[in-house]
Amino acid sequence: MRQAYKLLDTNIDRWLSTVKSENELLQNGEYSKIVAAAKAFVRNEQIANAVKVTAETYCGNITPDKGHAVSKKAFNEWAKHAGLRSGESLGELNTELVGILTWGDCLIVLDRTPYAPAGTISARVKLIDPLCVQTPPKYRNKGLVSGMKVILGVVFDVNDIEIGYFVLKAGLDGSKDEHYQYIPCYDDKTGRFVSALVCRPGSRFPGQARGFPMLLAALFSINAIDKLSEFTVREANVKSMLGIVVTTDSVNAPPALGVGDEVFKLNPEPKEGEEGKTNEDKPKVNISQLESGDVPVLPPNTDIKTINNGGNLDISSGIKEQLKLVAAGMGIPYHILLKDFTGINFSAGKLEIDALFRLFDLWNYGPIMRVFSEIYKWVVIEWWLLRGVIPVPAMWENDWIGPGAPDPDPLKSAHAESVRLSTGTVARSSLAGKRGDDYEQTLQQIKDDGEAEKRTLGRSFAIGWAAEKSATIGSSKDDVEEDE
């Protein structure tokens, strides 16, 4: 971990001097070092890993919604084993993608498996480490070469449009052009989607080829937290020790009692060249070198005084302040990052959860939805073609819904939803989507439940709708005021 700190300290000043040209940093190779440092922080630092886990937990997985019913069913079945390497589900890949976006960008490839059974969808998804997307020697620090310009592994055409990527093959050092594989964004012959580089929203400036890590703004604060933690351990060790001062008026006292490089034992053997000296001429004990079980013999008139290692550097307050800076630098509410909601009321908790989901909605309904829509489209097209049907756009067009936000007080939220429904300011499908549910599936489930109740019980229970009149929150005397 210290190597990562050293790497960061060595290169960050150089990075600051090159930001005047967005791609100068990338061409100088500093970007890879920054991403590698961020990746090392995620692997080794608790706070950095907490950011990754928070994103994976709350960003969740998006699922297709309001599309062709048969196509959705086929896609959902394929999604159970969508991974190319080990058959991971699309949900697992989505979680892995979100985790990667906290420390870099990620290349998503829609490949094909040669092991798919006949008559089944062969398309599979593969995620490629951002550090593997590199520029071959032929294109480094150059302009257009053979009609292509390559910046940090991203290929642009003569119109400065992103058309593909170079990926370093496993087990090779990248010193030769043949060590790299070119992966286009779309297949030249069929127009099929092949790959896309997913960058966190807001991680790139205009004209920048790659996105900077989410952790970049907080690396210095994380470094400070690590140093403060070291000081905390040192302080605890010092306080656990008992300081001793020995004073004596005896003329027979050993010189520099408790100090010195030699270990003086009781009646030691004479050293070479000291055969003429007697044991009486030597110090009897060195207190600084006492071992467990030793019983020292001290001269007369010796006094032992202890030193209480008191005081408090209040390092915990410094760590807390640095954690707040980390949370603010990445836009993640402080209490959610630490998973500690003690001392906050309903309104504050609601605002923090809302802020977090607004951030992750930019991820879900931005780059992730854009790439997953392409995957959905070509998986559905392949499924229909396998059945001898030429699909039309209506068969692959769909919307996506993300996970619902956790609710600190479901009763208050339900009352607010009831008011909005009764006033016609929100649609029922919007409320279902906000919870991460497919409204059509919800209605179908209600219908199925009613039929099952009628078959079993001879009656079905009424579906509850919003009341025509709803009291305003806070108008009742029974309402409990929020805790401050």
mmCIF file of C-alpha atoms in Angstrom, residues 245-376:
data_model
loop_
_atom_site.group_PDB
_atom_site.id
_atom_site.type_symbol
_atom_site.label_atom_id
_atom_site.label_comp_id
_atom_site.label_asym_id
_atom_site.label_seq_id
_atom_site.Cartn_x
_atom_site.Cartn_y
_atom_site.Cartn_z
ATOM 1 C CA VAL A 245 12.497 6.844 35.896
ATOM 2 C CA VAL A 246 15.117 5.475 38.311
ATOM 3 C CA THR A 247 16.998 7.875 40.617
ATOM 4 C CA THR A 248 19.671 6.991 43.176
ATOM 5 C CA ASP A 249 22.144 8.668 45.553
ATOM 6 C CA SER A 250 24.346 5.597 45.810
ATOM 7 C CA VAL A 251 27.948 5.928 44.736
ATOM 8 C CA ASN A 252 27.780 2.285 43.739
ATOM 9 C CA ALA A 253 25.085 2.951 41.166
ATOM 10 C CA PRO A 254 25.791 1.658 37.666
ATOM 11 C CA PRO A 255 26.770 4.490 35.324
ATOM 12 C CA ALA A 256 23.938 5.597 33.007
ATOM 13 C CA LEU A 257 21.472 3.265 34.676
ATOM 14 C CA GLY A 258 18.877 2.089 32.169
ATOM 15 C CA VAL A 259 20.763 3.544 29.213
ATOM 16 C CA GLY A 260 23.365 2.043 26.948
ATOM 17 C CA ASP A 261 23.927 -0.354 24.090
ATOM 18 C CA GLU A 262 25.303 -3.201 26.177
ATOM 19 C CA VAL A 263 23.174 -5.750 27.944
ATOM 20 C CA PHE A 264 24.511 -6.076 31.494
ATOM 21 C CA LYS A 265 23.523 -9.238 33.313
ATOM 22 C CA LEU A 266 24.131 -10.311 36.864
ATOM 23 C CA ASN A 267 27.694 -11.664 37.176
ATOM 24 C CA PRO A 268 28.432 -11.610 33.426
ATOM 25 C CA GLU A 269 31.307 -13.512 31.915
ATOM 26 C CA PRO A 270 34.391 -11.332 31.216
ATOM 27 C CA LYS A 271 34.775 -10.266 27.623
ATOM 28 C CA GLU A 272 37.898 -10.712 25.559
ATOM 29 C CA GLY A 273 40.542 -8.249 26.735
ATOM 30 C CA GLU A 274 38.798 -7.687 30.059
ATOM 31 C CA GLU A 275 40.107 -10.711 31.952
ATOM 32 C CA GLY A 276 41.760 -8.487 34.562
ATOM 33 C CA LYS A 277 38.499 -6.821 35.566
ATOM 34 C CA THR A 278 36.290 -8.224 38.257
ATOM 35 C CA ASN A 279 32.530 -8.410 38.295
ATOM 36 C CA GLU A 280 32.508 -5.763 41.014
ATOM 37 C CA ASP A 281 33.885 -3.226 38.508
ATOM 38 C CA LYS A 282 30.889 -3.709 36.178
ATOM 39 C CA PRO A 283 27.348 -2.407 36.356
ATOM 40 C CA LYS A 284 24.982 -4.902 37.891
ATOM 41 C CA VAL A 285 21.908 -4.292 35.713
ATOM 42 C CA ASN A 286 20.622 -2.263 32.793
ATOM 43 C CA ILE A 287 16.902 -1.696 33.328
ATOM 44 C CA SER A 288 16.257 -0.906 29.656
ATOM 45 C CA GLN A 289 17.168 -4.479 28.752
ATOM 46 C CA LEU A 290 15.062 -6.363 31.292
ATOM 47 C CA GLU A 291 13.402 -9.509 30.033
ATOM 48 C CA SER A 292 10.319 -11.279 31.276
ATOM 49 C CA GLY A 293 11.048 -12.954 34.650
ATOM 50 C CA ASP A 294 14.199 -10.967 35.442
ATOM 51 C CA VAL A 295 14.634 -9.820 39.055
ATOM 52 C CA PRO A 296 17.031 -6.842 39.080
ATOM 53 C CA VAL A 297 19.143 -5.962 42.089
ATOM 54 C CA LEU A 298 19.284 -2.186 42.500
ATOM 55 C CA PRO A 299 21.765 -0.200 44.616
ATOM 56 C CA PRO A 300 20.732 1.214 48.024
ATOM 57 C CA ASN A 301 18.834 4.527 48.132
ATOM 58 C CA THR A 302 17.293 3.879 44.686
ATOM 59 C CA ASP A 303 13.902 5.400 43.936
ATOM 60 C CA ILE A 304 11.623 4.334 41.083
ATOM 61 C CA LYS A 305 9.116 6.827 39.662
ATOM 62 C CA THR A 306 6.430 6.047 37.048
ATOM 63 C CA ILE A 307 5.229 8.311 34.250
ATOM 64 C CA ASN A 308 1.552 8.280 33.275
ATOM 65 C CA ASN A 309 1.256 8.535 29.494
ATOM 66 C CA GLY A 310 -1.860 10.721 29.523
ATOM 67 C CA GLY A 311 -3.239 13.239 27.078
ATOM 68 C CA ASN A 312 -5.318 12.786 23.953
ATOM 69 C CA LEU A 313 -4.456 13.925 20.450
ATOM 70 C CA ASP A 314 -8.141 13.599 19.433
ATOM 71 C CA ILE A 315 -7.160 11.831 16.248
ATOM 72 C CA SER A 316 -10.676 10.397 15.894
ATOM 73 C CA SER A 317 -12.044 13.877 15.140
ATOM 74 C CA GLY A 318 -9.472 14.304 12.389
ATOM 75 C CA ILE A 319 -10.420 10.960 10.877
ATOM 76 C CA LYS A 320 -14.107 11.895 10.968
ATOM 77 C CA GLU A 321 -13.458 15.185 9.201
ATOM 78 C CA GLN A 322 -11.439 13.426 6.511
ATOM 79 C CA LEU A 323 -14.267 10.932 6.021
ATOM 80 C CA LYS A 324 -16.668 13.809 5.473
ATOM 81 C CA LEU A 325 -14.319 15.220 2.830
ATOM 82 C CA VAL A 326 -14.156 11.812 1.141
ATOM 83 C CA ALA A 327 -17.953 11.535 1.074
ATOM 84 C CA ALA A 328 -18.408 15.098 -0.180
ATOM 85 C CA GLY A 329 -15.731 14.692 -2.851
ATOM 86 C CA MET A 330 -17.583 11.742 -4.385
ATOM 87 C CA GLY A 331 -21.148 12.903 -3.805
ATOM 88 C CA ILE A 332 -22.018 10.030 -1.449
ATOM 89 C CA PRO A 333 -23.817 11.126 1.748
ATOM 90 C CA TYR A 334 -21.599 10.714 4.794
ATOM 91 C CA HIS A 335 -23.978 8.562 6.859
ATOM 92 C CA ILE A 336 -24.664 6.208 3.950
ATOM 93 C CA LEU A 337 -20.965 5.778 3.207
ATOM 94 C CA LEU A 338 -20.349 4.734 6.825
ATOM 95 C CA LYS A 339 -23.649 2.793 7.105
ATOM 96 C CA ASP A 340 -24.292 4.727 10.320
ATOM 97 C CA PHE A 341 -27.676 6.459 10.655
ATOM 98 C CA THR A 342 -27.555 7.202 14.371
ATOM 99 C CA GLY A 343 -28.425 10.740 15.343
ATOM 100 C CA ILE A 344 -30.307 11.762 12.172
ATOM 101 C CA ASN A 345 -34.052 12.274 11.844
ATOM 102 C CA PHE A 346 -36.493 11.141 9.170
ATOM 103 C CA SER A 347 -36.148 14.232 6.976
ATOM 104 C CA ALA A 348 -32.352 14.137 6.993
ATOM 105 C CA GLY A 349 -32.299 10.421 6.208
ATOM 106 C CA LYS A 350 -34.798 10.887 3.396
ATOM 107 C CA LEU A 351 -32.750 13.702 1.876
ATOM 108 C CA GLU A 352 -29.545 11.660 2.026
ATOM 109 C CA ILE A 353 -31.142 8.618 0.395
ATOM 110 C CA ASP A 354 -32.716 10.842 -2.262
ATOM 111 C CA ALA A 355 -29.329 12.480 -2.982
ATOM 112 C CA LEU A 356 -27.657 9.082 -3.317
ATOM 113 C CA PHE A 357 -30.268 7.718 -5.715
ATOM 114 C CA ARG A 358 -30.193 10.885 -7.812
ATOM 115 C CA LEU A 359 -26.470 10.240 -8.239
ATOM 116 C CA PHE A 360 -26.890 6.584 -9.170
ATOM 117 C CA ASP A 361 -29.845 7.352 -11.455
ATOM 118 C CA LEU A 362 -27.311 9.223 -13.594
ATOM 119 C CA TRP A 363 -25.386 5.956 -13.830
ATOM 120 C CA ASN A 364 -28.369 3.654 -14.388
ATOM 121 C CA TYR A 365 -30.303 5.791 -16.851
ATOM 122 C CA GLY A 366 -27.189 7.114 -18.592
ATOM 123 C CA PRO A 367 -24.297 4.932 -19.776
ATOM 124 C CA ILE A 368 -25.511 1.640 -18.265
ATOM 125 C CA MET A 369 -28.958 1.854 -19.859
ATOM 126 C CA ARG A 370 -27.436 2.940 -23.177
ATOM 127 C CA VAL A 371 -25.161 -0.110 -23.344
ATOM 128 C CA PHE A 372 -27.715 -2.558 -21.940
ATOM 129 C CA SER A 373 -30.248 -1.362 -24.514
ATOM 130 C CA GLU A 374 -27.815 -2.329 -27.267
ATOM 131 C CA ILE A 375 -27.259 -5.724 -25.652
ATOM 132 C CA TYR A 376 -31.024 -6.212 -25.273
#
